[in-house]
Coordinates of C-alpha atoms in Angstrom, one line a residue:
M14 CA 29.8 59.9 47.4
S15 CA 26.5 61.7 46.6
L16 CA 25.2 62.6 43.1
S17 CA 22.7 65.3 42.2
R18 CA 20.0 64.7 39.7
R19 CA 21.9 66.8 37.1
D20 CA 25.0 64.6 37.6
L21 CA 22.9 61.5 37.0
V22 CA 21.3 62.8 33.8
G23 CA 24.7 63.8 32.5
A24 CA 26.2 60.4 33.2
S25 CA 23.3 58.6 31.7
S26 CA 23.5 60.5 28.4
L27 CA 27.1 59.3 28.0
A28 CA 26.1 55.7 28.9
L29 CA 23.5 55.6 26.2
L30 CA 26.1 56.2 23.6
G31 CA 28.3 53.4 24.8
A32 CA 26.2 50.7 26.4
S33 CA 22.8 50.6 24.7
A34 CA 22.1 49.7 21.1
I35 CA 18.3 49.6 21.0
S36 CA 16.5 52.2 18.9
G37 CA 14.3 53.2 21.8
R38 CA 17.2 54.9 23.6
V39 CA 16.3 58.3 22.1
Q40 CA 13.2 58.3 24.4
A41 CA 15.4 58.0 27.6
Q42 CA 15.6 61.8 28.1
S43 CA 15.5 61.6 31.9
I44 CA 16.3 59.1 34.6
P45 CA 13.4 57.7 36.7
E46 CA 13.5 58.1 40.4
A47 CA 15.5 55.5 42.3
P48 CA 13.3 54.4 45.2
T49 CA 15.1 53.2 48.3
T50 CA 14.3 51.6 51.6
T51 CA 16.0 50.5 54.8
S52 CA 13.1 48.4 56.0
N53 CA 13.9 44.8 56.9
T54 CA 10.3 43.6 56.8
M55 CA 8.4 42.1 53.8
Q56 CA 6.6 44.8 51.9
P57 CA 3.1 44.2 50.4
P58 CA 3.0 42.9 46.8
L59 CA 3.1 45.6 44.1
Y60 CA 0.0 45.0 42.0
P61 CA 0.0 46.2 38.3
T62 CA -2.0 49.3 37.5
S63 CA -1.9 48.9 33.8
G64 CA -1.0 46.3 31.2
P65 CA -1.6 42.5 31.6
D66 CA -2.8 41.3 35.0
Y67 CA -0.6 39.1 37.2
Q68 CA -0.3 37.9 40.8
P69 CA 2.8 39.8 42.0
V70 CA 5.4 38.1 44.2
V71 CA 6.3 38.9 47.8
T72 CA 10.0 39.0 48.7
L73 CA 10.8 37.8 52.2
N74 CA 12.2 40.7 54.2
G75 CA 12.2 42.7 50.9
W76 CA 10.3 44.6 48.3
T77 CA 9.6 45.1 44.6
L78 CA 11.1 48.0 42.6
P79 CA 8.5 50.4 41.2
W80 CA 8.8 51.3 37.5
R81 CA 7.5 54.0 35.2
Q82 CA 6.1 53.7 31.7
N83 CA 7.9 55.7 29.0
G84 CA 6.3 55.1 25.6
D85 CA 6.7 51.3 24.9
W86 CA 9.4 50.9 27.7
K87 CA 9.1 50.0 31.3
E88 CA 11.9 51.9 33.1
F89 CA 13.6 50.9 36.3
H90 CA 16.5 52.5 38.3
L91 CA 19.0 50.5 40.3
V92 CA 21.7 52.2 42.4
A93 CA 24.7 50.1 43.4
E94 CA 25.9 51.4 46.8
P95 CA 27.1 50.5 50.3
V96 CA 24.3 49.5 52.6
E97 CA 23.7 48.3 56.1
R98 CA 21.5 45.2 56.6
E99 CA 20.2 43.9 59.9
M100 CA 20.6 40.1 59.7
A101 CA 18.5 39.6 62.8
P102 CA 17.9 41.8 65.9
G103 CA 21.3 42.2 67.5
M104 CA 23.5 42.0 64.3
I105 CA 24.2 44.5 61.5
A106 CA 26.2 43.7 58.4
R107 CA 27.9 46.4 56.3
L108 CA 27.4 45.1 52.8
W109 CA 27.1 46.3 49.2
G110 CA 23.7 46.2 47.6
Y111 CA 21.1 48.1 45.6
N112 CA 18.7 50.9 46.5
G113 CA 19.4 50.8 50.2
Q114 CA 19.3 47.0 50.8
S115 CA 21.0 43.7 50.2
P116 CA 19.7 41.9 48.3
G117 CA 18.4 44.5 46.0
P118 CA 14.7 45.0 45.2
T119 CA 12.9 42.4 43.1
I120 CA 12.2 43.5 39.6
E121 CA 8.8 42.3 38.1
A122 CA 7.7 42.6 34.5
V123 CA 5.7 40.7 31.9
E124 CA 6.8 38.5 29.1
G125 CA 7.2 40.6 26.0
D126 CA 7.8 43.8 27.9
K127 CA 10.5 46.2 26.7
V128 CA 12.6 47.1 29.8
R129 CA 15.1 49.9 30.2
I130 CA 17.1 49.6 33.4
F131 CA 19.3 52.5 34.6
V132 CA 22.2 51.4 36.8
T133 CA 24.0 54.1 38.8
N134 CA 27.3 53.2 40.5
R135 CA 27.9 54.7 44.0
L136 CA 30.4 52.0 44.9
P137 CA 34.1 52.8 45.4
E138 CA 35.0 50.6 42.4
H139 CA 33.5 49.8 39.0
T140 CA 30.7 47.4 38.5
T141 CA 28.2 45.9 36.0
I142 CA 25.0 43.9 36.1
H143 CA 24.5 40.4 34.6
W144 CA 20.9 39.4 34.0
H145 CA 21.2 35.8 35.0
G146 CA 19.0 33.5 32.8
Q147 CA 17.6 36.2 30.5
L148 CA 17.7 35.9 26.7
L149 CA 19.0 39.2 25.4
P150 CA 21.5 40.8 23.1
S151 CA 25.2 40.0 23.8
G152 CA 26.0 43.7 24.5
M153 CA 23.4 43.7 27.3
D154 CA 24.6 40.6 29.1
G155 CA 26.7 42.6 31.6
V156 CA 30.1 40.9 31.7
G157 CA 32.6 43.7 32.2
G158 CA 35.2 43.9 29.5
L159 CA 33.6 41.2 27.4
N160 CA 30.1 42.7 26.7
Q161 CA 30.4 46.3 27.8
P162 CA 32.7 48.8 29.5
H163 CA 32.7 48.8 33.3
I164 CA 30.4 51.2 35.0
K165 CA 32.9 53.4 36.9
P166 CA 32.0 55.2 40.2
G167 CA 29.7 58.1 39.5
Q168 CA 28.5 56.8 36.1
T169 CA 25.0 55.6 35.1
Y170 CA 24.6 53.0 32.3
V171 CA 21.5 51.8 30.6
Y172 CA 20.4 48.2 29.8
E173 CA 17.6 47.8 27.2
Y174 CA 16.1 44.6 26.0
Q175 CA 12.8 42.8 25.4
L176 CA 11.8 40.0 27.8
K177 CA 11.7 36.9 25.7
K178 CA 10.1 34.4 28.1
S179 CA 8.4 34.3 31.5
G180 CA 10.1 32.7 34.5
T181 CA 12.4 33.3 37.5
F182 CA 15.8 35.0 37.0
M183 CA 18.4 36.8 39.1
Y184 CA 20.7 39.8 38.7
H185 CA 24.2 40.2 40.1
P186 CA 27.5 41.9 39.1
H187 CA 30.0 40.4 36.6
A188 CA 32.8 42.7 37.6
D189 CA 35.1 41.9 40.6
E190 CA 32.5 39.2 41.0
M191 CA 34.1 37.4 44.0
V192 CA 34.2 40.6 46.1
Q193 CA 30.9 42.1 45.0
M194 CA 28.8 39.0 45.4
A195 CA 30.5 38.2 48.7
M196 CA 29.4 41.7 49.8
G197 CA 25.8 40.9 49.0
M198 CA 25.2 42.3 45.5
M199 CA 22.3 40.3 44.0
G200 CA 18.6 40.5 43.4
F201 CA 15.6 38.6 41.9
F202 CA 14.0 39.3 38.5
V203 CA 10.5 37.8 38.0
V204 CA 8.9 37.7 34.5
H205 CA 5.2 36.9 34.6
P206 CA 3.4 35.2 31.7
R207 CA 1.6 37.4 29.3
D208 CA -1.5 35.2 29.6
P209 CA -2.8 36.0 33.1
T210 CA -4.3 32.6 33.5
L211 CA -1.0 30.7 32.8
H212 CA 0.8 29.3 35.9
R213 CA -1.5 31.4 38.1
V214 CA -1.2 31.0 41.8
D215 CA -2.7 32.8 44.9
R216 CA 0.6 33.5 46.7
D217 CA 4.0 33.7 45.2
F218 CA 7.1 34.0 47.5
V219 CA 10.7 34.6 46.5
F220 CA 14.0 34.6 48.3
L221 CA 17.7 34.3 47.5
L222 CA 20.3 32.2 49.4
S223 CA 23.5 33.9 50.3
S224 CA 26.4 33.3 52.8
Y225 CA 28.8 35.4 54.7
D226 CA 31.8 35.1 57.0
I227 CA 31.4 37.9 59.6
E228 CA 33.5 37.4 62.8
P229 CA 31.9 38.4 66.1
G230 CA 32.5 42.0 66.8
S231 CA 33.1 42.9 63.1
Y232 CA 30.6 44.1 60.5
V233 CA 32.2 43.5 57.0
P234 CA 32.2 40.0 55.5
K235 CA 35.6 38.3 54.8
V236 CA 35.3 38.4 51.0
A237 CA 38.1 35.8 50.3
E238 CA 36.3 33.1 52.3
M239 CA 35.4 30.1 50.1
L240 CA 34.2 27.4 52.5
N241 CA 33.9 28.2 56.2
F242 CA 31.0 30.7 56.2
N243 CA 29.3 31.3 59.5
M244 CA 26.1 33.2 58.4
W245 CA 23.8 31.3 56.1
T246 CA 21.1 33.6 55.0
W247 CA 17.8 34.0 53.1
N248 CA 17.7 37.5 51.6
S249 CA 20.7 38.4 53.9
R250 CA 18.6 37.5 57.0
V251 CA 18.9 34.6 59.4
F252 CA 16.5 33.0 61.8
P253 CA 14.8 34.3 63.9
G254 CA 14.9 37.4 61.6
I255 CA 13.4 35.8 58.5
D256 CA 9.8 36.6 57.7
P257 CA 7.3 33.7 57.9
L258 CA 5.5 32.6 54.7
V259 CA 1.9 33.5 55.6
I260 CA -0.7 31.6 53.6
A261 CA -4.5 31.2 53.6
K262 CA -5.8 27.7 53.7
D263 CA -6.6 26.2 50.3
D264 CA -4.4 28.8 48.5
R265 CA -2.3 27.6 45.5
V266 CA 1.2 28.6 46.5
R267 CA 4.5 29.0 44.7
V268 CA 7.9 29.3 46.4
R269 CA 10.9 30.5 44.2
V270 CA 14.4 30.1 45.6
G271 CA 17.7 31.2 44.0
N272 CA 21.1 30.2 45.1
L273 CA 24.1 32.5 44.9
T274 CA 26.2 30.8 47.6
M275 CA 29.2 28.6 47.0
T276 CA 27.4 25.3 47.8
N277 CA 24.1 23.5 47.2
H278 CA 21.2 23.7 49.6
P279 CA 18.5 21.0 50.0
I280 CA 15.5 23.0 51.0
H281 CA 13.0 20.9 53.0
M282 CA 9.4 22.0 53.8
H283 CA 7.6 20.2 56.6
G284 CA 3.9 19.2 56.4
Y285 CA 3.6 19.0 52.6
D286 CA 4.8 17.4 49.5
F287 CA 5.0 19.7 46.4
E288 CA 5.7 19.7 42.7
V289 CA 8.8 21.3 41.1
T290 CA 7.3 23.6 38.4
C291 CA 10.1 25.9 37.3
T292 CA 13.9 26.3 36.9
D293 CA 15.8 29.2 35.7
G294 CA 15.7 27.5 32.3
G295 CA 11.9 27.8 32.2
W296 CA 8.7 26.2 33.2
V297 CA 8.5 22.5 33.7
R298 CA 5.8 20.9 31.5
P299 CA 3.0 19.4 33.6
E300 CA 3.8 15.9 32.5
A301 CA 7.4 16.3 33.5
R302 CA 6.9 17.7 37.0
W303 CA 8.0 15.6 39.9
P304 CA 7.0 15.4 43.6
E305 CA 9.3 16.2 46.4
V306 CA 9.5 17.2 50.1
T307 CA 13.1 18.4 49.7
I308 CA 14.4 20.2 46.6
D309 CA 18.2 20.7 46.1
I310 CA 19.1 24.2 44.8
P311 CA 22.4 24.0 42.9
V312 CA 24.9 26.8 42.9
G313 CA 24.0 29.7 40.6
A314 CA 20.5 28.2 39.9
M315 CA 16.9 28.7 40.7
R316 CA 14.1 26.3 41.5
A317 CA 10.3 26.9 42.1
Y318 CA 7.8 24.6 43.5
E319 CA 4.0 24.7 44.1
F320 CA 1.6 23.1 46.5
D321 CA -2.0 23.5 47.7
A322 CA -2.2 24.8 51.2
I323 CA -4.7 22.3 52.6
Y324 CA -3.0 21.6 56.0
P325 CA -3.3 24.4 58.5
G326 CA -0.4 24.7 61.0
D327 CA 3.1 26.0 61.6
W328 CA 5.5 24.2 59.3
A329 CA 9.3 24.6 59.3
I330 CA 11.0 25.3 56.1
H331 CA 14.8 25.1 56.1
C332 CA 18.1 24.0 54.5
H333 CA 18.7 20.4 55.5
K334 CA 22.4 20.8 56.0
S335 CA 22.3 21.0 59.7
H336 CA 25.2 23.5 60.1
H337 CA 23.3 25.9 57.7
T338 CA 20.5 26.3 60.4
M339 CA 22.9 27.8 62.9
N340 CA 24.2 31.3 63.4
A341 CA 27.8 32.6 63.9
M342 CA 29.1 29.0 64.2
G343 CA 32.7 28.5 65.0
H344 CA 34.5 25.6 63.2
D345 CA 37.1 24.8 65.9
L346 CA 34.8 23.5 68.6
R347 CA 35.8 20.3 70.4
T348 CA 33.3 17.6 71.2
F349 CA 32.8 17.1 74.9
I350 CA 29.8 14.7 74.9
G351 CA 30.3 12.2 77.7
V352 CA 33.2 14.2 79.3
N353 CA 33.1 14.7 83.1
K354 CA 34.0 18.3 83.6
R355 CA 33.6 18.4 87.4
D356 CA 37.3 18.8 88.3
F357 CA 38.0 21.2 85.4
T358 CA 35.0 23.3 86.3
R359 CA 36.1 23.7 89.9
K360 CA 39.5 24.9 88.8
M361 CA 38.1 27.3 86.1
K362 CA 35.7 28.9 88.6
R363 CA 38.7 30.0 90.6
L364 CA 39.7 32.1 87.6
V365 CA 36.3 32.9 86.1
S366 CA 33.6 32.9 88.9
D367 CA 30.6 32.6 86.5
Y368 CA 32.1 30.0 84.2
M369 CA 29.5 27.5 83.0
P370 CA 30.5 24.0 81.7
M371 CA 28.6 23.2 78.5
G372 CA 28.7 20.5 75.9
S373 CA 28.9 17.3 78.0
A374 CA 25.3 16.4 77.2
G375 CA 25.0 18.0 73.8
M376 CA 24.5 21.6 72.8
A377 CA 20.8 22.2 73.6
D378 CA 21.6 24.3 76.7
M379 CA 23.0 26.9 74.3
G380 CA 19.6 27.5 72.9
E381 CA 18.0 27.7 76.4
M382 CA 20.3 30.1 78.2
E383 CA 20.8 33.0 75.7
M384 CA 24.1 33.9 77.4
P385 CA 25.9 37.3 76.9
L386 CA 27.6 37.6 73.5
P387 CA 30.4 39.7 72.0
E388 CA 29.4 42.8 70.1
N389 CA 27.5 42.4 66.8
T390 CA 26.9 38.7 66.6
L391 CA 24.1 36.2 67.3
P392 CA 23.7 33.1 69.3
M393 CA 24.6 29.9 67.5
M394 CA 21.2 28.4 68.4
T395 CA 18.3 30.7 69.2
G396 CA 14.6 31.4 68.7
F397 CA 11.7 30.6 70.9
G398 CA 8.3 29.1 69.9
Q399 CA 5.1 28.5 72.0
F400 CA 6.6 25.3 73.4
G401 CA 10.1 26.5 74.2
P402 CA 13.5 27.1 72.5
I403 CA 13.6 26.3 68.8
E404 CA 17.4 25.9 68.9
M405 CA 18.1 26.9 65.3
G406 CA 19.3 29.8 63.2
G407 CA 20.5 30.5 59.7
M408 CA 18.3 29.2 56.9
L409 CA 15.0 28.6 58.7
S410 CA 11.6 30.1 58.5
V411 CA 8.0 29.0 59.2
V412 CA 5.2 28.4 56.7
K413 CA 2.0 29.6 58.5
V414 CA -1.2 28.2 57.0
R415 CA -4.3 29.7 58.5
E416 CA -8.1 29.6 57.7
G417 CA -9.9 32.8 57.0
L418 CA -7.0 35.0 55.8
A419 CA -7.8 37.7 53.2
S420 CA -6.0 37.4 49.9
G421 CA -3.6 40.3 50.5
D422 CA -3.0 39.5 54.2
Y423 CA 0.6 38.6 54.9
K424 CA 0.8 39.7 58.5
D425 CA 2.3 37.2 61.0
P426 CA -0.8 35.5 62.6
G427 CA 1.2 34.3 65.6
W428 CA 1.6 30.7 66.7
Y429 CA -0.8 28.1 65.5
Q430 CA -3.5 27.0 68.0
N431 CA -3.4 23.2 67.6
P432 CA -6.8 21.4 68.0
P433 CA -7.1 19.4 71.2
G434 CA -5.4 16.0 71.1
T435 CA -3.1 16.9 68.2
V436 CA 0.1 17.8 70.0
A437 CA 2.7 15.2 71.1
W438 CA 2.4 14.6 74.8
E439 CA 4.4 13.1 77.6
W440 CA 3.6 9.6 78.8
K441 CA 3.1 9.5 82.6
G442 CA 1.8 6.0 83.1
P443 CA 3.8 3.0 84.2
K444 CA 6.9 2.4 82.2
P445 CA 7.2 -1.2 80.7
E446 CA 10.2 -3.2 81.9
A447 CA 12.9 -3.4 79.3
I448 CA 13.3 -7.0 78.2
R449 CA 16.4 -7.8 76.3
A450 CA 16.0 -10.3 73.5
A451 CA 18.0 -13.4 73.6
T452 CA 21.1 -13.4 71.5
P453 CA 20.6 -15.6 68.5
T454 CA 22.9 -18.6 68.1
P455 CA 24.4 -18.9 64.7
S456 CA 23.5 -22.1 62.9
A457 CA 24.8 -23.7 59.8
K458 CA 22.6 -23.7 56.7
P459 CA 21.2 -27.2 56.2
G460 CA 23.4 -29.3 53.9
S461 CA 26.3 -26.8 54.1
T462 CA 29.8 -27.6 55.1
P463 CA 31.0 -25.9 58.3
A464 CA 33.7 -23.3 57.7
R465 CA 37.2 -24.6 58.7
V466 CA 39.5 -22.0 60.4
V467 CA 43.2 -22.5 59.8
K468 CA 45.6 -20.9 62.2
P469 CA 48.5 -19.3 60.4
S470 CA 51.9 -21.0 60.8
P471 CA 54.6 -18.8 62.4
H472 CA 56.7 -19.7 59.4
N473 CA 54.2 -18.1 57.0
S474 CA 54.7 -14.4 56.1
H475 CA 52.6 -11.9 54.1
K476 CA 54.3 -10.1 51.3

């Protein structure tokens, strides 16, 4: 359904009476515009033009929601609505989200800010928004029926509160939560420190983990699925459709990851170790930070880590659950490793002339061939780099560290040109003869009594 501006203003005036209890509500005389986008590429960071300075975040394959100042209040406008999201070239998902995309736009503000967030519902059912991790009045917490009335289709409600602390938070519905989150309704909420020098970094990346079960040829997720998801996504994108993390050499970098799937995700970054510096509970004190190369993100939680980008190159970053780095993966595949399919293949080709046997020597040939697919799905293993097929999918991207990048340059620089002599190479010299070591003969320990083996009598029985 479509709403005119007059409809929105009328709906919001009713919402102010029922949902908001902050004295500043009398100033909310009109609704700010609700920016929208259908772009799947990462938008430039939105730098502040007034108030405290901060280094804005960049959202992989996403964007930051603009706001307007109204007196003491920063005002934002979210629209909950059906959206289409390209997960990667060749596959579209019909989801629910905010302002034209799933996940919704990242909200950025500063510790101590008063925020007023208008939420308009263009879904076919009621909804709410829970501000995950924020410290706020109970009536603004967003649990439908418990903290507030549900936002019915066509209504606009207003959430008003002051940001008590800086950190990384999320937003998502707390109404028909299983369906609405399974349909992609979620977003990031970043609160920057009021002191511009506190926790300052040069580049700050954010992405949300989400999962879907979308059968080949279909477009809408199976919302009742609990375990067997086949699309493991970052910001509702899968490799090779996920933006790279482009970084200038020697930058101080922060990566913030939120998990709204139904399982944990060990996120591993190649080429570096890093420090865990923040959870959704707050910043980790410097003396309490710990080093990692893999950080596990629990369900419903956020983790942030930081590192100094001193090693140039192309470095994979991915979930270390191997089936989470594959696309459209079926769960009923049989294992054919070592099976001779010669006779079977001859018979099958009588029925299907272009039949190709696969799986006898592993699954790498799936990544090399890029065979025809059903409508609206993706290869299970895909992607090509400068040296050949990458053979992955799902939750994978590339950290691209380069010398000489400008501070605001996030364009993909292409593949890394490795210095001579720094790429693994094939040995073409003589191959040494394999020498099998002699089998060691067991010997008794000096001074020990040899073990005595007693053969069971046929008259003995075990009870």
